[in-house]
PDB file of C-alpha atoms in Angstrom:
ATOM      1  CA  UNK T   1      33.335   0.288  -9.054  1.00 49.00           C
ATOM      2  CA  UNK T   2      33.171   2.155 -12.363  1.00 47.00           C
ATOM      3  CA  UNK T   3      31.621   5.619 -12.370  1.00 49.00           C
ATOM      4  CA  UNK T   4      28.730   4.503 -14.593  1.00 52.00           C
ATOM      5  CA  UNK T   5      28.027   1.524 -12.341  1.00 47.00           C
ATOM      6  CA  UNK T   6      27.969   3.784  -9.309  1.00 42.00           C
ATOM      7  CA  UNK T   7      25.678   6.280 -11.056  1.00 48.00           C
ATOM      8  CA  UNK T   8      23.336   3.495 -12.156  1.00 52.00           C
ATOM      9  CA  UNK T   9      23.247   2.118  -8.619  1.00 48.00           C
ATOM     10  CA  UNK T  10      22.363   5.515  -7.198  1.00 39.00           C
ATOM     11  CA  UNK T  11      19.710   6.004  -9.862  1.00 53.00           C
ATOM     12  CA  UNK T  12      18.081   2.659  -8.969  1.00 58.00           C
ATOM     13  CA  UNK T  13      18.192   3.546  -5.260  1.00 54.00           C
ATOM     14  CA  UNK T  14      16.606   6.937  -5.923  1.00 82.00           C
ATOM     15  CA  UNK T  15      13.888   5.353  -8.066  1.00 78.00           C
ATOM     16  CA  UNK T  16      13.147   2.754  -5.369  1.00 85.00           C
ATOM     17  CA  UNK T  17      12.905   5.512  -2.774  1.00 91.00           C
ATOM     18  CA  UNK T  18      10.521   7.519  -4.958  1.00 94.00           C
ATOM     19  CA  UNK T  19       8.414   4.432  -5.615  1.00 95.00           C
ATOM     20  CA  UNK T  20       8.116   3.806  -1.876  1.00 94.00           C
ATOM     21  CA  UNK T  21       7.215   7.455  -1.292  1.00 95.00           C
ATOM     22  CA  UNK T  22       4.534   7.277  -3.992  1.00 96.00           C
ATOM     23  CA  UNK T  23       3.205   3.988  -2.613  1.00 93.00           C
ATOM     24  CA  UNK T  24       2.930   5.327   0.941  1.00 89.00           C
ATOM     25  CA  UNK T  25       1.294   8.600  -0.144  1.00 94.00           C
ATOM     26  CA  UNK T  26      -1.294   6.980  -2.429  1.00 95.00           C
ATOM     27  CA  UNK T  27      -2.026   4.203   0.074  1.00 89.00           C
ATOM     28  CA  UNK T  28      -2.524   6.751   2.863  1.00 85.00           C
ATOM     29  CA  UNK T  29      -4.804   8.917   0.704  1.00 91.00           C
ATOM     30  CA  UNK T  30      -6.978   5.879  -0.103  1.00 90.00           C
ATOM     31  CA  UNK T  31      -7.103   4.797   3.548  1.00 81.00           C
ATOM     32  CA  UNK T  32      -8.139   8.292   4.628  1.00 79.00           C
ATOM     33  CA  UNK T  33     -10.766   8.530   1.847  1.00 81.00           C
ATOM     34  CA  UNK T  34      -8.984  11.385   0.071  1.00 90.00           C
ATOM     35  CA  UNK T  35      -9.235   9.081  -2.956  1.00 93.00           C
ATOM     36  CA  UNK T  36     -12.667   7.518  -2.709  1.00 89.00           C
ATOM     37  CA  UNK T  37     -13.866   4.017  -3.676  1.00 91.00           C
ATOM     38  CA  UNK T  38     -14.451   3.866  -7.437  1.00 92.00           C
ATOM     39  CA  UNK T  39     -12.365   6.988  -8.122  1.00 95.00           C
ATOM     40  CA  UNK T  40     -10.118   6.806 -11.198  1.00 96.00           C
ATOM     41  CA  UNK T  41      -6.390   7.117 -10.506  1.00 97.00           C
ATOM     42  CA  UNK T  42      -4.408   8.660 -13.371  1.00 96.00           C
ATOM     43  CA  UNK T  43      -0.629   8.383 -13.444  1.00 96.00           C
ATOM     44  CA  UNK T  44      -0.034  11.905 -14.794  1.00 95.00           C
ATOM     45  CA  UNK T  45      -2.273  13.497 -12.169  1.00 96.00           C
ATOM     46  CA  UNK T  46      -0.639  11.521  -9.353  1.00 97.00           C
ATOM     47  CA  UNK T  47       2.842  12.383 -10.645  1.00 96.00           C
ATOM     48  CA  UNK T  48       1.977  16.099 -10.556  1.00 96.00           C
ATOM     49  CA  UNK T  49       0.468  15.717  -7.085  1.00 96.00           C
ATOM     50  CA  UNK T  50       3.650  14.075  -5.803  1.00 96.00           C
ATOM     51  CA  UNK T  51       6.023  16.220  -7.913  1.00 95.00           C
ATOM     52  CA  UNK T  52       7.803  13.158  -9.281  1.00 95.00           C
ATOM     53  CA  UNK T  53       8.023  11.373 -12.627  1.00 94.00           C
ATOM     54  CA  UNK T  54       5.467   8.821 -13.811  1.00 95.00           C
ATOM     55  CA  UNK T  55       7.807   5.817 -13.497  1.00 95.00           C
ATOM     56  CA  UNK T  56       7.782   5.499  -9.670  1.00 96.00           C
ATOM     57  CA  UNK T  57       4.053   6.273  -9.681  1.00 97.00           C
ATOM     58  CA  UNK T  58       3.472   3.439 -12.152  1.00 96.00           C
ATOM     59  CA  UNK T  59       5.462   1.030  -9.971  1.00 96.00           C
ATOM     60  CA  UNK T  60       3.575   2.119  -6.848  1.00 96.00           C
ATOM     61  CA  UNK T  61       0.239   1.594  -8.591  1.00 97.00           C
ATOM     62  CA  UNK T  62       1.320  -1.860  -9.737  1.00 96.00           C
ATOM     63  CA  UNK T  63       2.090  -2.776  -6.132  1.00 93.00           C
ATOM     64  CA  UNK T  64      -1.245  -1.429  -4.889  1.00 94.00           C
ATOM     65  CA  UNK T  65      -3.067  -3.395  -7.586  1.00 94.00           C
ATOM     66  CA  UNK T  66      -1.293  -6.597  -6.541  1.00 91.00           C
ATOM     67  CA  UNK T  67      -2.495  -5.957  -2.968  1.00 87.00           C
ATOM     68  CA  UNK T  68      -6.092  -5.493  -4.124  1.00 87.00           C
ATOM     69  CA  UNK T  69      -6.297  -1.874  -2.956  1.00 91.00           C
ATOM     70  CA  UNK T  70      -6.825  -0.644  -6.516  1.00 95.00           C
ATOM     71  CA  UNK T  71      -8.069  -2.513  -9.574  1.00 94.00           C
ATOM     72  CA  UNK T  72      -8.259  -2.221 -13.356  1.00 95.00           C
ATOM     73  CA  UNK T  73     -11.744  -1.774 -14.813  1.00 94.00           C
ATOM     74  CA  UNK T  74     -12.357  -2.024 -18.554  1.00 94.00           C
ATOM     75  CA  UNK T  75     -13.032   1.366 -20.087  1.00 92.00           C
ATOM     76  CA  UNK T  76     -12.007   3.253 -16.962  1.00 93.00           C
ATOM     77  CA  UNK T  77      -8.479   2.164 -16.116  1.00 95.00           C
ATOM     78  CA  UNK T  78      -7.215   1.988 -12.537  1.00 96.00           C
ATOM     79  CA  UNK T  79      -9.713   2.798  -9.806  1.00 97.00           C
ATOM     80  CA  UNK T  80      -9.765   2.632  -6.026  1.00 95.00           C
ATOM     81  CA  UNK T  81     -11.167  -0.805  -5.247  1.00 92.00           C
ATOM     82  CA  UNK T  82     -14.611  -0.953  -3.760  1.00 91.00           C
ATOM     83  CA  UNK T  83     -15.435  -3.239  -0.853  1.00 91.00           C
ATOM     84  CA  UNK T  84     -18.582  -5.235  -0.206  1.00 93.00           C
ATOM     85  CA  UNK T  85     -20.034  -6.069   3.179  1.00 94.00           C
ATOM     86  CA  UNK T  86     -18.882  -9.677   2.635  1.00 95.00           C
ATOM     87  CA  UNK T  87     -15.340  -8.472   1.811  1.00 94.00           C
ATOM     88  CA  UNK T  88     -15.152  -6.649   5.133  1.00 95.00           C
ATOM     89  CA  UNK T  89     -16.602  -9.583   7.064  1.00 97.00           C
ATOM     90  CA  UNK T  90     -14.077 -11.963   5.477  1.00 97.00           C
ATOM     91  CA  UNK T  91     -11.110  -9.665   6.173  1.00 96.00           C
ATOM     92  CA  UNK T  92     -12.151  -9.093   9.780  1.00 97.00           C
ATOM     93  CA  UNK T  93     -12.477 -12.847  10.233  1.00 97.00           C
ATOM     94  CA  UNK T  94      -8.961 -13.351   8.852  1.00 98.00           C
ATOM     95  CA  UNK T  95      -7.599 -10.505  10.971  1.00 98.00           C
ATOM     96  CA  UNK T  96      -9.006 -12.094  14.124  1.00 98.00           C
ATOM     97  CA  UNK T  97      -7.098 -15.309  13.458  1.00 98.00           C
ATOM     98  CA  UNK T  98      -3.828 -13.722  12.347  1.00 98.00           C
ATOM     99  CA  UNK T  99      -3.641 -10.909  14.904  1.00 98.00           C
ATOM    100  CA  UNK T 100      -4.461 -13.285  17.748  1.00 98.00           C
ATOM    101  CA  UNK T 101      -1.709 -15.655  16.636  1.00 98.00           C
ATOM    102  CA  UNK T 102       0.750 -12.763  16.309  1.00 98.00           C
ATOM    103  CA  UNK T 103       0.012 -11.742  19.903  1.00 98.00           C
ATOM    104  CA  UNK T 104       0.477 -15.368  21.003  1.00 98.00           C
ATOM    105  CA  UNK T 105       3.901 -15.542  19.307  1.00 98.00           C
ATOM    106  CA  UNK T 106       4.911 -12.097  20.562  1.00 98.00           C
ATOM    107  CA  UNK T 107       4.302 -13.132  24.167  1.00 98.00           C
ATOM    108  CA  UNK T 108       6.606 -16.116  23.664  1.00 98.00           C
ATOM    109  CA  UNK T 109       9.343 -14.382  21.687  1.00 98.00           C
ATOM    110  CA  UNK T 110       9.438 -10.733  22.740  1.00 98.00           C
ATOM    111  CA  UNK T 111      12.634  -9.204  24.102  1.00 98.00           C
ATOM    112  CA  UNK T 112      12.746  -7.182  27.303  1.00 98.00           C
ATOM    113  CA  UNK T 113      13.279  -4.059  25.217  1.00 98.00           C
ATOM    114  CA  UNK T 114      10.220  -4.789  23.073  1.00 98.00           C
ATOM    115  CA  UNK T 115       8.073  -5.398  26.144  1.00 98.00           C
ATOM    116  CA  UNK T 116       9.216  -2.138  27.742  1.00 98.00           C
ATOM    117  CA  UNK T 117       8.613  -0.163  24.550  1.00 98.00           C
ATOM    118  CA  UNK T 118       5.167  -1.731  24.059  1.00 98.00           C
ATOM    119  CA  UNK T 119       4.100  -0.686  27.562  1.00 98.00           C
ATOM    120  CA  UNK T 120       5.484   2.784  26.926  1.00 98.00           C
ATOM    121  CA  UNK T 121       3.413   3.088  23.749  1.00 98.00           C
ATOM    122  CA  UNK T 122       0.255   2.056  25.614  1.00 98.00           C
ATOM    123  CA  UNK T 123       0.770   5.024  27.932  1.00 97.00           C
ATOM    124  CA  UNK T 124       0.936   7.269  24.870  1.00 97.00           C
ATOM    125  CA  UNK T 125      -2.258   5.681  23.548  1.00 97.00           C
ATOM    126  CA  UNK T 126      -4.074   6.259  26.845  1.00 96.00           C
ATOM    127  CA  UNK T 127      -3.055   9.903  26.995  1.00 97.00           C
ATOM    128  CA  UNK T 128      -4.199  10.465  23.413  1.00 95.00           C
ATOM    129  CA  UNK T 129      -7.490   8.639  23.963  1.00 94.00           C
ATOM    130  CA  UNK T 130      -8.297  10.611  27.112  1.00 93.00           C
ATOM    131  CA  UNK T 131      -7.693  13.830  25.164  1.00 93.00           C
ATOM    132  CA  UNK T 132      -9.603  12.376  22.171  1.00 91.00           C
ATOM    133  CA  UNK T 133      -6.648  13.331  20.005  1.00 92.00           C
ATOM    134  CA  UNK T 134      -7.203  11.058  16.998  1.00 88.00           C
ATOM    135  CA  UNK T 135      -4.054  12.061  15.137  1.00 85.00           C
ATOM    136  CA  UNK T 136      -1.839  11.509  18.172  1.00 93.00           C
ATOM    137  CA  UNK T 137      -3.562   8.195  18.897  1.00 94.00           C
ATOM    138  CA  UNK T 138      -3.070   7.003  15.311  1.00 89.00           C
ATOM    139  CA  UNK T 139       0.609   7.931  15.438  1.00 91.00           C
ATOM    140  CA  UNK T 140       1.046   5.821  18.584  1.00 95.00           C
ATOM    141  CA  UNK T 141      -1.036   2.931  17.246  1.00 94.00           C
ATOM    142  CA  UNK T 142       1.391   2.288  14.365  1.00 93.00           C
ATOM    143  CA  UNK T 143       4.442   1.508  16.545  1.00 97.00           C
ATOM    144  CA  UNK T 144       2.229  -0.547  18.866  1.00 98.00           C
ATOM    145  CA  UNK T 145       1.363  -2.984  16.091  1.00 97.00           C
ATOM    146  CA  UNK T 146       4.872  -2.808  14.632  1.00 98.00           C
ATOM    147  CA  UNK T 147       6.317  -3.944  17.969  1.00 98.00           C
ATOM    148  CA  UNK T 148       3.837  -6.827  18.290  1.00 98.00           C
ATOM    149  CA  UNK T 149       4.541  -8.011  14.744  1.00 98.00           C
ATOM    150  CA  UNK T 150       8.305  -7.636  15.150  1.00 98.00           C
ATOM    151  CA  UNK T 151       8.212  -9.586  18.405  1.00 98.00           C
ATOM    152  CA  UNK T 152       6.127 -12.324  16.759  1.00 98.00           C
ATOM    153  CA  UNK T 153       9.033 -12.908  14.391  1.00 98.00           C
ATOM    154  CA  UNK T 154       7.046 -14.251  11.420  1.00 98.00           C
ATOM    155  CA  UNK T 155       7.530 -12.159   8.284  1.00 97.00           C
ATOM    156  CA  UNK T 156       4.758 -13.808   6.251  1.00 98.00           C
ATOM    157  CA  UNK T 157       2.301 -13.350   9.111  1.00 98.00           C
ATOM    158  CA  UNK T 158       3.386  -9.718   9.403  1.00 97.00           C
ATOM    159  CA  UNK T 159       2.840  -9.076   5.698  1.00 95.00           C
ATOM    160  CA  UNK T 160      -0.593 -10.729   5.734  1.00 96.00           C
ATOM    161  CA  UNK T 161      -1.767  -8.657   8.688  1.00 97.00           C
ATOM    162  CA  UNK T 162      -0.427  -5.415   7.251  1.00 93.00           C
ATOM    163  CA  UNK T 163      -2.098  -6.062   3.889  1.00 90.00           C
ATOM    164  CA  UNK T 164      -5.467  -6.764   5.506  1.00 94.00           C
ATOM    165  CA  UNK T 165      -5.225  -3.766   7.843  1.00 92.00           C
ATOM    166  CA  UNK T 166      -4.313  -1.515   4.922  1.00 87.00           C
ATOM    167  CA  UNK T 167      -7.393  -2.586   2.981  1.00 88.00           C
ATOM    168  CA  UNK T 168      -9.633  -2.204   6.049  1.00 90.00           C
ATOM    169  CA  UNK T 169      -8.218   1.109   7.233  1.00 85.00           C
ATOM    170  CA  UNK T 170     -10.857   3.339   5.673  1.00 84.00           C
ATOM    171  CA  UNK T 171     -13.503   1.388   7.620  1.00 87.00           C
ATOM    172  CA  UNK T 172     -11.739   0.812  10.933  1.00 83.00           C
ATOM    173  CA  UNK T 173     -10.349   4.341  11.291  1.00 75.00           C
ATOM    174  CA  UNK T 174     -13.876   5.766  11.010  1.00 71.00           C
ATOM    175  CA  UNK T 175     -15.486   3.190  13.304  1.00 73.00           C
ATOM    176  CA  UNK T 176     -13.093   3.654  16.222  1.00 65.00           C
ATOM    177  CA  UNK T 177     -13.016   7.408  16.664  1.00 67.00           C
ATOM    178  CA  UNK T 178     -16.078   7.860  18.880  1.00 73.00           C
ATOM    179  CA  UNK T 179     -14.809   8.844  22.358  1.00 75.00           C
ATOM    180  CA  UNK T 180     -16.306   5.817  24.150  1.00 79.00           C
ATOM    181  CA  UNK T 181     -14.973   3.354  21.553  1.00 89.00           C
ATOM    182  CA  UNK T 182     -11.562   5.002  21.485  1.00 92.00           C
ATOM    183  CA  UNK T 183     -11.195   4.632  25.255  1.00 94.00           C
ATOM    184  CA  UNK T 184     -12.409   1.018  25.212  1.00 95.00           C
ATOM    185  CA  UNK T 185     -10.137   0.179  22.280  1.00 95.00           C
ATOM    186  CA  UNK T 186      -7.168   1.670  24.099  1.00 96.00           C
ATOM    187  CA  UNK T 187      -7.801  -0.388  27.223  1.00 97.00           C
ATOM    188  CA  UNK T 188      -7.948  -3.467  24.985  1.00 97.00           C
ATOM    189  CA  UNK T 189      -4.518  -2.503  23.634  1.00 98.00           C
ATOM    190  CA  UNK T 190      -3.223  -2.124  27.190  1.00 98.00           C
ATOM    191  CA  UNK T 191      -4.524  -5.561  28.218  1.00 98.00           C
ATOM    192  CA  UNK T 192      -2.853  -7.248  25.247  1.00 98.00           C
ATOM    193  CA  UNK T 193       0.430  -5.425  25.905  1.00 98.00           C
ATOM    194  CA  UNK T 194       0.422  -6.440  29.560  1.00 98.00           C
ATOM    195  CA  UNK T 195      -0.185 -10.083  28.618  1.00 98.00           C
ATOM    196  CA  UNK T 196       2.682  -9.966  26.118  1.00 98.00           C
ATOM    197  CA  UNK T 197       4.970  -8.335  28.699  1.00 98.00           C
ATOM    198  CA  UNK T 198       4.003 -11.051  31.203  1.00 98.00           C
ATOM    199  CA  UNK T 199       4.751 -13.762  28.600  1.00 98.00           C
ATOM    200  CA  UNK T 200       1.196 -15.051  28.989  1.00 98.00           C
ATOM    201  CA  UNK T 201       0.726 -16.269  25.422  1.00 98.00           C
ATOM    202  CA  UNK T 202      -2.765 -17.723  25.848  1.00 98.00           C
ATOM    203  CA  UNK T 203      -4.057 -14.540  27.481  1.00 98.00           C
ATOM    204  CA  UNK T 204      -2.455 -12.445  24.739  1.00 98.00           C
ATOM    205  CA  UNK T 205      -4.158 -14.554  22.073  1.00 98.00           C
ATOM    206  CA  UNK T 206      -7.556 -14.377  23.794  1.00 98.00           C
ATOM    207  CA  UNK T 207      -7.390 -10.654  24.503  1.00 98.00           C
ATOM    208  CA  UNK T 208      -6.320  -9.818  20.953  1.00 98.00           C
ATOM    209  CA  UNK T 209      -9.163 -11.938  19.549  1.00 98.00           C
ATOM    210  CA  UNK T 210     -11.609 -10.116  21.842  1.00 98.00           C
ATOM    211  CA  UNK T 211     -10.188  -6.783  20.670  1.00 97.00           C
ATOM    212  CA  UNK T 212     -10.708  -7.708  17.006  1.00 97.00           C
ATOM    213  CA  UNK T 213     -14.240  -8.904  17.833  1.00 97.00           C
ATOM    214  CA  UNK T 214     -15.037  -5.505  19.391  1.00 96.00           C
ATOM    215  CA  UNK T 215     -13.476  -3.686  16.440  1.00 94.00           C
ATOM    216  CA  UNK T 216     -15.510  -5.859  14.062  1.00 96.00           C
ATOM    217  CA  UNK T 217     -18.784  -5.050  15.804  1.00 95.00           C
ATOM    218  CA  UNK T 218     -18.001  -1.340  15.641  1.00 92.00           C
ATOM    219  CA  UNK T 219     -16.991  -1.523  11.967  1.00 92.00           C
ATOM    220  CA  UNK T 220     -20.084  -3.467  10.930  1.00 94.00           C
ATOM    221  CA  UNK T 221     -22.344  -1.090  12.864  1.00 92.00           C
ATOM    222  CA  UNK T 222     -20.794   1.807  10.939  1.00 89.00           C
ATOM    223  CA  UNK T 223     -21.302   0.024   7.622  1.00 92.00           C
ATOM    224  CA  UNK T 224     -24.929  -0.926   8.207  1.00 92.00           C
ATOM    225  CA  UNK T 225     -25.930   2.382   9.828  1.00 90.00           C
ATOM    226  CA  UNK T 226     -24.134   4.972   7.708  1.00 85.00           C
ATOM    227  CA  UNK T 227     -22.651   3.413   4.556  1.00 86.00           C
ATOM    228  CA  UNK T 228     -25.100   0.821   3.182  1.00 89.00           C
ATOM    229  CA  UNK T 229     -28.144   3.154   3.320  1.00 89.00           C
ATOM    230  CA  UNK T 230     -26.238   5.671   1.153  1.00 83.00           C
ATOM    231  CA  UNK T 231     -24.010   3.562  -1.112  1.00 82.00           C
ATOM    232  CA  UNK T 232     -25.538   0.096  -0.938  1.00 84.00           C
ATOM    233  CA  UNK T 233     -23.628  -3.148  -0.579  1.00 83.00           C
ATOM    234  CA  UNK T 234     -20.581  -1.828  -2.480  1.00 84.00           C
ATOM    235  CA  UNK T 235     -18.595   1.060  -1.051  1.00 85.00           C
TER     236      UNK T 235
END
């Protein structure tokens, strides 16, 4: 390989890495309400925040816009997308179908190593829930869902679920942190994991659907009790 070709290859790899870093950081800030619905996102400000150039920030924003997490508004530019009550209801309905099917497939296709790791993660979730350690619980919840989606073995299904969960995160993370809901949610995770480990696909599907139903009720209660009275139907 010529020196210039090698340098160009490294430059493209570095730019891709920076774009991914920018994407993850901005996505996480939106999910955690550090960037609020309707807030304008400016490339120069984000580049300074991340200490990188504007090019990877621009690419990250393009990706987030394609996913519907941010949107372009005439006269304002790029803003954090707002949700409506109907948006949330529709996404929760889709998540119920897709997550339940992923659990069904995972029970059929999982490896012994994936089953063992999934059960191990549920023990981490239980310990975090009993201590009401939200940060620790969230850190364990990510690999839990990663294992289920990996075991399901359907990349398009995985992408769909991840996109929906990303858009819903700012609602679901705030609706599941009450101690009683966190404990109940964790036991739902355990039941699904045990069904997957036992290769009981129908039970895994049913239990995951019931888990999403419980999460949906909690999320909608949060919206109607605390969000709609303050912000209205768009938030």
